[in-house]
Short mmCIF file of N, CA and C in Angstrom, two decimals:
data_model
loop_
_atom_site.label_atom_id
_atom_site.label_comp_id
_atom_site.label_asym_id
_atom_site.label_seq_id
_atom_site.Cartn_x
_atom_site.Cartn_y
_atom_site.Cartn_z
N MET A 1 -21.37 -0.09 17.16
CA MET A 1 -20.76 -0.74 16.02
C MET A 1 -19.48 -1.45 16.46
N ARG A 2 -19.32 -2.67 16.03
CA ARG A 2 -18.15 -3.47 16.39
C ARG A 2 -16.96 -3.06 15.53
N MET A 3 -15.79 -3.14 16.13
CA MET A 3 -14.55 -2.83 15.41
C MET A 3 -13.76 -4.12 15.27
N LYS A 4 -13.20 -4.33 14.10
CA LYS A 4 -12.35 -5.49 13.87
C LYS A 4 -10.98 -5.23 14.49
N LEU A 5 -10.31 -6.30 14.84
CA LEU A 5 -8.98 -6.21 15.44
C LEU A 5 -8.02 -5.45 14.54
N ALA A 6 -8.08 -5.69 13.24
CA ALA A 6 -7.19 -5.01 12.29
C ALA A 6 -7.40 -3.50 12.34
N GLU A 7 -8.63 -3.06 12.48
CA GLU A 7 -8.90 -1.62 12.58
C GLU A 7 -8.29 -1.03 13.85
N ALA A 8 -8.40 -1.76 14.94
CA ALA A 8 -7.82 -1.31 16.20
C ALA A 8 -6.30 -1.23 16.11
N LEU A 9 -5.70 -2.18 15.39
CA LEU A 9 -4.24 -2.15 15.20
C LEU A 9 -3.82 -0.91 14.41
N ALA A 10 -4.60 -0.54 13.42
CA ALA A 10 -4.31 0.67 12.65
C ALA A 10 -4.47 1.91 13.52
N LEU A 11 -5.52 1.93 14.33
CA LEU A 11 -5.72 3.06 15.24
C LEU A 11 -4.60 3.16 16.26
N ARG A 12 -4.13 2.00 16.74
CA ARG A 12 -3.02 1.99 17.69
C ARG A 12 -1.76 2.59 17.06
N SER A 13 -1.49 2.21 15.84
CA SER A 13 -0.34 2.74 15.12
C SER A 13 -0.46 4.25 14.94
N ASP A 14 -1.64 4.70 14.55
CA ASP A 14 -1.87 6.15 14.38
C ASP A 14 -1.70 6.89 15.70
N ALA A 15 -2.23 6.34 16.79
CA ALA A 15 -2.13 6.99 18.09
C ALA A 15 -0.68 7.06 18.56
N ALA A 16 0.08 6.00 18.34
CA ALA A 16 1.50 6.01 18.72
C ALA A 16 2.27 7.05 17.92
N ARG A 17 1.97 7.14 16.63
CA ARG A 17 2.63 8.13 15.78
C ARG A 17 2.25 9.55 16.22
N ARG A 18 0.97 9.74 16.51
CA ARG A 18 0.49 11.05 16.96
C ARG A 18 1.15 11.44 18.30
N ALA A 19 1.27 10.50 19.21
CA ALA A 19 1.91 10.78 20.50
C ALA A 19 3.37 11.19 20.30
N GLU A 20 4.06 10.54 19.39
CA GLU A 20 5.45 10.89 19.12
C GLU A 20 5.55 12.28 18.48
N GLN A 21 4.64 12.60 17.59
CA GLN A 21 4.62 13.94 16.99
C GLN A 21 4.36 15.01 18.05
N LEU A 22 3.43 14.73 18.93
CA LEU A 22 3.14 15.69 20.02
C LEU A 22 4.34 15.86 20.93
N ARG A 23 5.03 14.75 21.23
CA ARG A 23 6.23 14.84 22.06
C ARG A 23 7.26 15.77 21.43
N ALA A 24 7.48 15.62 20.13
CA ALA A 24 8.45 16.47 19.44
C ALA A 24 8.01 17.94 19.46
N ARG A 25 6.73 18.19 19.28
CA ARG A 25 6.23 19.56 19.32
C ARG A 25 6.34 20.17 20.72
N ILE A 26 6.10 19.35 21.73
CA ILE A 26 6.24 19.82 23.12
C ILE A 26 7.68 20.21 23.40
N VAL A 27 8.60 19.36 23.01
CA VAL A 27 10.03 19.64 23.22
C VAL A 27 10.43 20.92 22.50
N ALA A 28 9.94 21.11 21.29
CA ALA A 28 10.28 22.30 20.52
C ALA A 28 9.69 23.58 21.12
N SER A 29 8.59 23.45 21.85
CA SER A 29 7.92 24.62 22.40
C SER A 29 8.11 24.79 23.91
N ALA A 30 8.85 23.91 24.54
CA ALA A 30 8.98 23.93 25.99
C ALA A 30 9.77 25.13 26.49
N ARG A 31 10.65 25.69 25.67
CA ARG A 31 11.43 26.88 26.04
C ARG A 31 11.41 27.84 24.87
N TYR A 32 11.41 29.09 25.19
CA TYR A 32 11.46 30.11 24.14
C TYR A 32 12.20 31.31 24.67
N GLN A 33 12.68 32.11 23.76
CA GLN A 33 13.49 33.28 24.11
C GLN A 33 12.61 34.39 24.67
N GLU A 34 13.12 35.03 25.70
CA GLU A 34 12.41 36.14 26.33
C GLU A 34 12.07 37.18 25.27
N GLY A 35 10.85 37.68 25.33
CA GLY A 35 10.40 38.67 24.38
C GLY A 35 9.79 38.08 23.12
N GLU A 36 9.93 36.77 22.94
CA GLU A 36 9.36 36.08 21.78
C GLU A 36 8.10 35.34 22.22
N THR A 37 7.35 34.91 21.25
CA THR A 37 6.17 34.09 21.52
C THR A 37 6.48 32.68 21.05
N PRO A 38 6.19 31.68 21.90
CA PRO A 38 6.46 30.30 21.46
C PRO A 38 5.59 29.93 20.27
N ALA A 39 6.09 29.06 19.45
CA ALA A 39 5.35 28.63 18.26
C ALA A 39 4.03 27.98 18.64
N GLU A 40 4.02 27.22 19.74
CA GLU A 40 2.81 26.53 20.19
C GLU A 40 2.75 26.56 21.71
N ASP A 41 1.57 26.36 22.26
CA ASP A 41 1.36 26.33 23.70
C ASP A 41 1.74 24.93 24.20
N ALA A 42 2.90 24.83 24.84
CA ALA A 42 3.41 23.54 25.30
C ALA A 42 2.46 22.89 26.31
N ALA A 43 1.83 23.69 27.15
CA ALA A 43 0.90 23.13 28.15
C ALA A 43 -0.31 22.50 27.47
N ALA A 44 -0.84 23.15 26.45
CA ALA A 44 -1.98 22.60 25.71
C ALA A 44 -1.57 21.32 24.99
N LEU A 45 -0.36 21.33 24.45
CA LEU A 45 0.14 20.13 23.77
C LEU A 45 0.28 18.97 24.75
N LEU A 46 0.71 19.27 25.97
CA LEU A 46 0.83 18.22 27.00
C LEU A 46 -0.53 17.62 27.32
N VAL A 47 -1.55 18.46 27.41
CA VAL A 47 -2.90 17.97 27.67
C VAL A 47 -3.35 17.06 26.52
N GLU A 48 -3.12 17.51 25.29
CA GLU A 48 -3.49 16.73 24.11
C GLU A 48 -2.74 15.40 24.10
N ALA A 49 -1.45 15.44 24.42
CA ALA A 49 -0.65 14.21 24.46
C ALA A 49 -1.21 13.25 25.50
N GLY A 50 -1.62 13.78 26.64
CA GLY A 50 -2.20 12.93 27.68
C GLY A 50 -3.46 12.23 27.19
N GLU A 51 -4.29 12.95 26.45
CA GLU A 51 -5.51 12.35 25.90
C GLU A 51 -5.18 11.27 24.88
N VAL A 52 -4.25 11.56 23.99
CA VAL A 52 -3.85 10.58 22.97
C VAL A 52 -3.26 9.33 23.63
N LEU A 53 -2.43 9.53 24.65
CA LEU A 53 -1.82 8.39 25.34
C LEU A 53 -2.86 7.59 26.11
N GLY A 54 -3.88 8.25 26.63
CA GLY A 54 -4.98 7.53 27.28
C GLY A 54 -5.72 6.65 26.29
N GLU A 55 -6.00 7.19 25.10
CA GLU A 55 -6.64 6.40 24.04
C GLU A 55 -5.75 5.24 23.62
N LEU A 56 -4.45 5.49 23.53
CA LEU A 56 -3.50 4.45 23.15
C LEU A 56 -3.51 3.32 24.17
N GLU A 57 -3.50 3.67 25.45
CA GLU A 57 -3.53 2.65 26.49
C GLU A 57 -4.79 1.80 26.40
N THR A 58 -5.92 2.44 26.17
CA THR A 58 -7.19 1.71 26.05
C THR A 58 -7.14 0.75 24.86
N LEU A 59 -6.63 1.23 23.73
CA LEU A 59 -6.51 0.37 22.56
C LEU A 59 -5.59 -0.81 22.83
N ILE A 60 -4.45 -0.55 23.43
CA ILE A 60 -3.49 -1.63 23.72
C ILE A 60 -4.11 -2.67 24.64
N ARG A 61 -4.83 -2.23 25.67
CA ARG A 61 -5.48 -3.18 26.58
C ARG A 61 -6.49 -4.05 25.84
N ARG A 62 -7.31 -3.41 25.01
CA ARG A 62 -8.34 -4.15 24.28
C ARG A 62 -7.71 -5.10 23.27
N ILE A 63 -6.67 -4.65 22.59
CA ILE A 63 -5.98 -5.52 21.62
C ILE A 63 -5.36 -6.71 22.33
N ASN A 64 -4.69 -6.47 23.44
CA ASN A 64 -4.07 -7.58 24.18
C ASN A 64 -5.12 -8.56 24.71
N ARG A 65 -6.23 -8.02 25.21
CA ARG A 65 -7.31 -8.88 25.70
C ARG A 65 -7.87 -9.74 24.56
N THR A 66 -8.06 -9.12 23.40
CA THR A 66 -8.58 -9.85 22.24
C THR A 66 -7.59 -10.91 21.78
N ASN A 67 -6.31 -10.56 21.71
CA ASN A 67 -5.29 -11.52 21.28
C ASN A 67 -5.24 -12.73 22.20
N ALA A 68 -5.38 -12.50 23.50
CA ALA A 68 -5.29 -13.59 24.46
C ALA A 68 -6.53 -14.48 24.42
N ALA A 69 -7.68 -13.92 24.03
CA ALA A 69 -8.93 -14.69 24.04
C ALA A 69 -9.24 -15.33 22.69
N THR A 70 -8.53 -14.96 21.64
CA THR A 70 -8.81 -15.46 20.30
C THR A 70 -8.01 -16.73 20.03
N HIS A 71 -8.72 -17.78 19.68
CA HIS A 71 -8.06 -19.06 19.40
C HIS A 71 -7.83 -19.22 17.90
N VAL A 72 -6.61 -19.60 17.56
CA VAL A 72 -6.22 -19.89 16.18
C VAL A 72 -5.55 -21.26 16.19
N GLU A 73 -5.08 -21.68 15.04
CA GLU A 73 -4.40 -22.97 14.93
C GLU A 73 -3.28 -23.09 15.95
N GLY A 74 -3.38 -24.01 16.86
CA GLY A 74 -2.30 -24.30 17.79
C GLY A 74 -2.23 -23.44 19.02
N GLY A 75 -3.24 -22.65 19.31
CA GLY A 75 -3.22 -21.84 20.52
C GLY A 75 -3.97 -20.54 20.36
N THR A 76 -3.54 -19.53 21.07
CA THR A 76 -4.19 -18.22 20.99
C THR A 76 -3.48 -17.35 19.96
N LEU A 77 -4.08 -16.23 19.67
CA LEU A 77 -3.46 -15.28 18.76
C LEU A 77 -2.16 -14.75 19.39
N THR A 78 -2.14 -14.59 20.70
CA THR A 78 -0.92 -14.19 21.39
C THR A 78 0.20 -15.20 21.15
N ASP A 79 -0.15 -16.48 21.20
CA ASP A 79 0.84 -17.53 20.92
C ASP A 79 1.36 -17.42 19.49
N ALA A 80 0.46 -17.16 18.55
CA ALA A 80 0.86 -17.03 17.14
C ALA A 80 1.77 -15.82 16.94
N LEU A 81 1.50 -14.73 17.64
CA LEU A 81 2.35 -13.54 17.55
C LEU A 81 3.75 -13.84 18.09
N ALA A 82 3.81 -14.58 19.20
CA ALA A 82 5.11 -14.94 19.77
C ALA A 82 5.87 -15.86 18.80
N ARG A 83 5.14 -16.80 18.20
CA ARG A 83 5.77 -17.71 17.22
C ARG A 83 6.32 -16.93 16.04
N ARG A 84 5.54 -15.97 15.53
CA ARG A 84 5.99 -15.16 14.39
C ARG A 84 7.25 -14.37 14.75
N ASP A 85 7.25 -13.77 15.94
CA ASP A 85 8.42 -12.98 16.36
C ASP A 85 9.67 -13.85 16.43
N VAL A 86 9.53 -15.05 16.99
CA VAL A 86 10.69 -15.93 17.12
C VAL A 86 11.11 -16.49 15.77
N LEU A 87 10.15 -16.79 14.90
CA LEU A 87 10.50 -17.24 13.55
C LEU A 87 11.30 -16.17 12.81
N ARG A 88 10.92 -14.91 12.97
CA ARG A 88 11.69 -13.82 12.34
C ARG A 88 13.12 -13.80 12.86
N LEU A 89 13.27 -13.95 14.18
CA LEU A 89 14.61 -13.96 14.77
C LEU A 89 15.42 -15.17 14.29
N ARG A 90 14.79 -16.34 14.28
CA ARG A 90 15.47 -17.56 13.81
C ARG A 90 15.92 -17.39 12.35
N HIS A 91 15.02 -16.85 11.52
CA HIS A 91 15.34 -16.65 10.11
C HIS A 91 16.53 -15.71 9.97
N ARG A 92 16.54 -14.64 10.74
CA ARG A 92 17.64 -13.68 10.68
C ARG A 92 18.96 -14.33 11.11
N VAL A 93 18.93 -15.13 12.16
CA VAL A 93 20.15 -15.80 12.64
C VAL A 93 20.67 -16.77 11.60
N VAL A 94 19.80 -17.61 11.05
CA VAL A 94 20.22 -18.63 10.09
C VAL A 94 20.71 -17.97 8.80
N THR A 95 20.01 -16.94 8.33
CA THR A 95 20.43 -16.24 7.12
C THR A 95 21.78 -15.56 7.33
N SER A 96 21.96 -14.94 8.48
CA SER A 96 23.25 -14.29 8.77
C SER A 96 24.38 -15.30 8.83
N ALA A 97 24.11 -16.46 9.43
CA ALA A 97 25.13 -17.51 9.51
C ALA A 97 25.49 -18.01 8.11
N ALA A 98 24.49 -18.20 7.26
CA ALA A 98 24.76 -18.67 5.90
C ALA A 98 25.54 -17.62 5.11
N ASP A 99 25.15 -16.34 5.26
CA ASP A 99 25.86 -15.26 4.57
C ASP A 99 27.31 -15.19 5.01
N ALA A 100 27.54 -15.29 6.32
CA ALA A 100 28.90 -15.21 6.84
C ALA A 100 29.74 -16.40 6.37
N ALA A 101 29.14 -17.60 6.40
CA ALA A 101 29.87 -18.80 5.97
C ALA A 101 30.18 -18.74 4.47
N ALA A 102 29.27 -18.11 3.71
CA ALA A 102 29.49 -18.00 2.26
C ALA A 102 30.48 -16.89 1.92
N GLY A 103 30.82 -16.10 2.92
CA GLY A 103 31.80 -15.04 2.70
C GLY A 103 31.21 -13.78 2.08
N GLU A 104 29.89 -13.62 2.15
CA GLU A 104 29.26 -12.42 1.58
C GLU A 104 29.78 -11.18 2.31
N GLY A 105 30.13 -10.20 1.52
CA GLY A 105 30.65 -8.96 2.09
C GLY A 105 32.13 -9.03 2.42
N GLN A 106 32.75 -10.14 2.11
CA GLN A 106 34.18 -10.30 2.37
C GLN A 106 34.90 -10.61 1.06
N ARG A 107 36.16 -10.32 1.04
CA ARG A 107 36.95 -10.65 -0.14
C ARG A 107 37.02 -12.17 -0.25
N GLY A 108 36.59 -12.70 -1.38
CA GLY A 108 36.48 -14.14 -1.50
C GLY A 108 37.57 -14.81 -2.31
N PHE A 109 38.58 -14.08 -2.73
CA PHE A 109 39.62 -14.71 -3.52
C PHE A 109 40.99 -14.32 -2.97
N ARG A 110 41.96 -15.14 -3.30
CA ARG A 110 43.32 -14.86 -2.87
C ARG A 110 44.06 -14.19 -4.02
N GLN A 111 44.81 -13.15 -3.68
CA GLN A 111 45.61 -12.49 -4.71
C GLN A 111 46.97 -13.18 -4.86
N LEU A 112 47.46 -13.67 -3.74
CA LEU A 112 48.75 -14.35 -3.75
C LEU A 112 48.59 -15.74 -3.15
N ARG A 113 49.44 -16.64 -3.57
CA ARG A 113 49.38 -17.99 -3.01
C ARG A 113 49.73 -18.01 -1.53
N SER A 114 50.44 -17.01 -1.06
CA SER A 114 50.84 -16.98 0.34
C SER A 114 49.70 -16.55 1.27
N GLU A 115 48.64 -15.99 0.70
CA GLU A 115 47.51 -15.58 1.53
C GLU A 115 46.72 -16.81 1.98
N LEU A 116 46.16 -16.72 3.19
CA LEU A 116 45.40 -17.84 3.72
C LEU A 116 44.05 -17.96 3.02
N LYS A 117 43.65 -19.18 2.79
CA LYS A 117 42.36 -19.43 2.16
C LYS A 117 41.31 -19.52 3.25
N MET A 118 40.18 -18.84 3.04
CA MET A 118 39.07 -18.88 4.00
C MET A 118 38.13 -20.01 3.60
N ILE A 119 37.77 -20.83 4.58
CA ILE A 119 36.84 -21.93 4.31
C ILE A 119 35.64 -21.80 5.26
N PRO A 120 34.47 -22.18 4.80
CA PRO A 120 33.28 -22.05 5.64
C PRO A 120 33.30 -23.06 6.79
N ALA A 121 32.88 -22.59 7.96
CA ALA A 121 32.78 -23.47 9.12
C ALA A 121 31.38 -24.07 9.26
N LEU A 122 30.47 -23.60 8.41
CA LEU A 122 29.08 -24.07 8.46
C LEU A 122 28.64 -24.51 7.07
N PRO A 123 27.67 -25.42 6.99
CA PRO A 123 27.18 -25.90 5.69
C PRO A 123 26.22 -24.88 5.07
N VAL A 124 26.69 -24.09 4.13
CA VAL A 124 25.93 -22.98 3.56
C VAL A 124 24.63 -23.46 2.91
N ALA A 125 24.69 -24.48 2.09
CA ALA A 125 23.49 -24.97 1.38
C ALA A 125 22.42 -25.43 2.38
N GLN A 126 22.85 -26.14 3.40
CA GLN A 126 21.91 -26.62 4.42
C GLN A 126 21.29 -25.44 5.16
N LEU A 127 22.08 -24.43 5.48
CA LEU A 127 21.56 -23.25 6.17
C LEU A 127 20.58 -22.48 5.27
N ARG A 128 20.88 -22.38 3.98
CA ARG A 128 19.96 -21.71 3.04
C ARG A 128 18.63 -22.46 2.97
N SER A 129 18.69 -23.78 2.96
CA SER A 129 17.48 -24.59 2.94
C SER A 129 16.68 -24.38 4.23
N GLN A 130 17.38 -24.35 5.35
CA GLN A 130 16.73 -24.12 6.64
C GLN A 130 16.09 -22.72 6.66
N ALA A 131 16.76 -21.73 6.12
CA ALA A 131 16.23 -20.36 6.07
C ALA A 131 14.98 -20.32 5.20
N ASP A 132 14.98 -21.05 4.09
CA ASP A 132 13.80 -21.11 3.23
C ASP A 132 12.62 -21.73 3.96
N ASP A 133 12.87 -22.79 4.72
CA ASP A 133 11.80 -23.44 5.49
C ASP A 133 11.27 -22.49 6.57
N LEU A 134 12.15 -21.77 7.24
CA LEU A 134 11.72 -20.81 8.25
C LEU A 134 10.89 -19.69 7.63
N ALA A 135 11.30 -19.24 6.45
CA ALA A 135 10.55 -18.19 5.75
C ALA A 135 9.15 -18.68 5.39
N ARG A 136 9.04 -19.93 4.97
CA ARG A 136 7.73 -20.51 4.65
C ARG A 136 6.85 -20.56 5.89
N GLN A 137 7.41 -21.05 7.02
CA GLN A 137 6.66 -21.11 8.27
C GLN A 137 6.22 -19.71 8.70
N LEU A 138 7.10 -18.75 8.54
CA LEU A 138 6.80 -17.37 8.90
C LEU A 138 5.63 -16.84 8.06
N ARG A 139 5.65 -17.10 6.77
CA ARG A 139 4.55 -16.66 5.89
C ARG A 139 3.23 -17.30 6.31
N GLU A 140 3.28 -18.58 6.66
CA GLU A 140 2.06 -19.28 7.05
C GLU A 140 1.48 -18.71 8.34
N VAL A 141 2.33 -18.49 9.33
CA VAL A 141 1.86 -17.93 10.60
C VAL A 141 1.35 -16.51 10.40
N ASP A 142 2.06 -15.74 9.60
CA ASP A 142 1.65 -14.36 9.35
C ASP A 142 0.30 -14.31 8.63
N THR A 143 0.07 -15.24 7.72
CA THR A 143 -1.21 -15.30 7.01
C THR A 143 -2.35 -15.58 7.99
N VAL A 144 -2.14 -16.51 8.90
CA VAL A 144 -3.15 -16.82 9.92
C VAL A 144 -3.42 -15.57 10.77
N ILE A 145 -2.38 -14.89 11.18
CA ILE A 145 -2.53 -13.69 12.01
C ILE A 145 -3.30 -12.61 11.25
N GLN A 146 -2.90 -12.33 10.02
CA GLN A 146 -3.56 -11.28 9.24
C GLN A 146 -5.03 -11.62 8.98
N ARG A 147 -5.30 -12.86 8.64
CA ARG A 147 -6.69 -13.27 8.40
C ARG A 147 -7.52 -13.10 9.68
N THR A 148 -6.96 -13.52 10.79
CA THR A 148 -7.66 -13.42 12.07
C THR A 148 -7.92 -11.96 12.44
N ASN A 149 -6.95 -11.09 12.17
CA ASN A 149 -7.11 -9.67 12.49
C ASN A 149 -8.34 -9.07 11.80
N TRP A 150 -8.66 -9.55 10.61
CA TRP A 150 -9.82 -9.01 9.88
C TRP A 150 -11.11 -9.75 10.18
N GLU A 151 -11.01 -10.91 10.83
CA GLU A 151 -12.22 -11.69 11.13
C GLU A 151 -12.74 -11.46 12.55
N VAL A 152 -11.85 -11.12 13.48
CA VAL A 152 -12.20 -11.06 14.89
C VAL A 152 -12.61 -9.66 15.31
N ASP A 153 -13.68 -9.59 16.09
CA ASP A 153 -14.11 -8.32 16.66
C ASP A 153 -13.27 -8.00 17.88
N LEU A 154 -12.96 -6.72 18.05
CA LEU A 154 -12.18 -6.26 19.19
C LEU A 154 -13.03 -6.39 20.45
N LEU A 155 -12.46 -6.94 21.50
CA LEU A 155 -13.18 -7.08 22.77
C LEU A 155 -13.14 -5.76 23.55
N ASP A 156 -14.13 -5.59 24.39
CA ASP A 156 -14.19 -4.38 25.23
C ASP A 156 -13.25 -4.46 26.40
#
């Protein structure tokens, strides 16, 4: 039976979460007080963690291979993922710049005439417009990625 890329992504997330839970349980059981019994067998947990991490590696390899071989608008799925990541960063930078220039989180009024007036060094309205455009591009790329994840079969 073929597995869709989206299913593999969910399994990858579950495996990563499971590996982290096992790590925490191993740490909690790695030492115990003399005369006591440990809550869990740390050695058995290590074996289980090794199996889960092996499955995780296999999933990651297959997902990466599928992403690199799958063509979407303007390149591969890997290219679309890189574009989405950078669009998120660009959006965060532009939004932060607009917020800072608008004085968000800062006192915006003068109590006395002798206090210095703060003026924006950047065009807030233009930055907000740019952030809106980046958000639109981000939604479009993310929609292509999500649609592709449910349409494409995971490669071996």
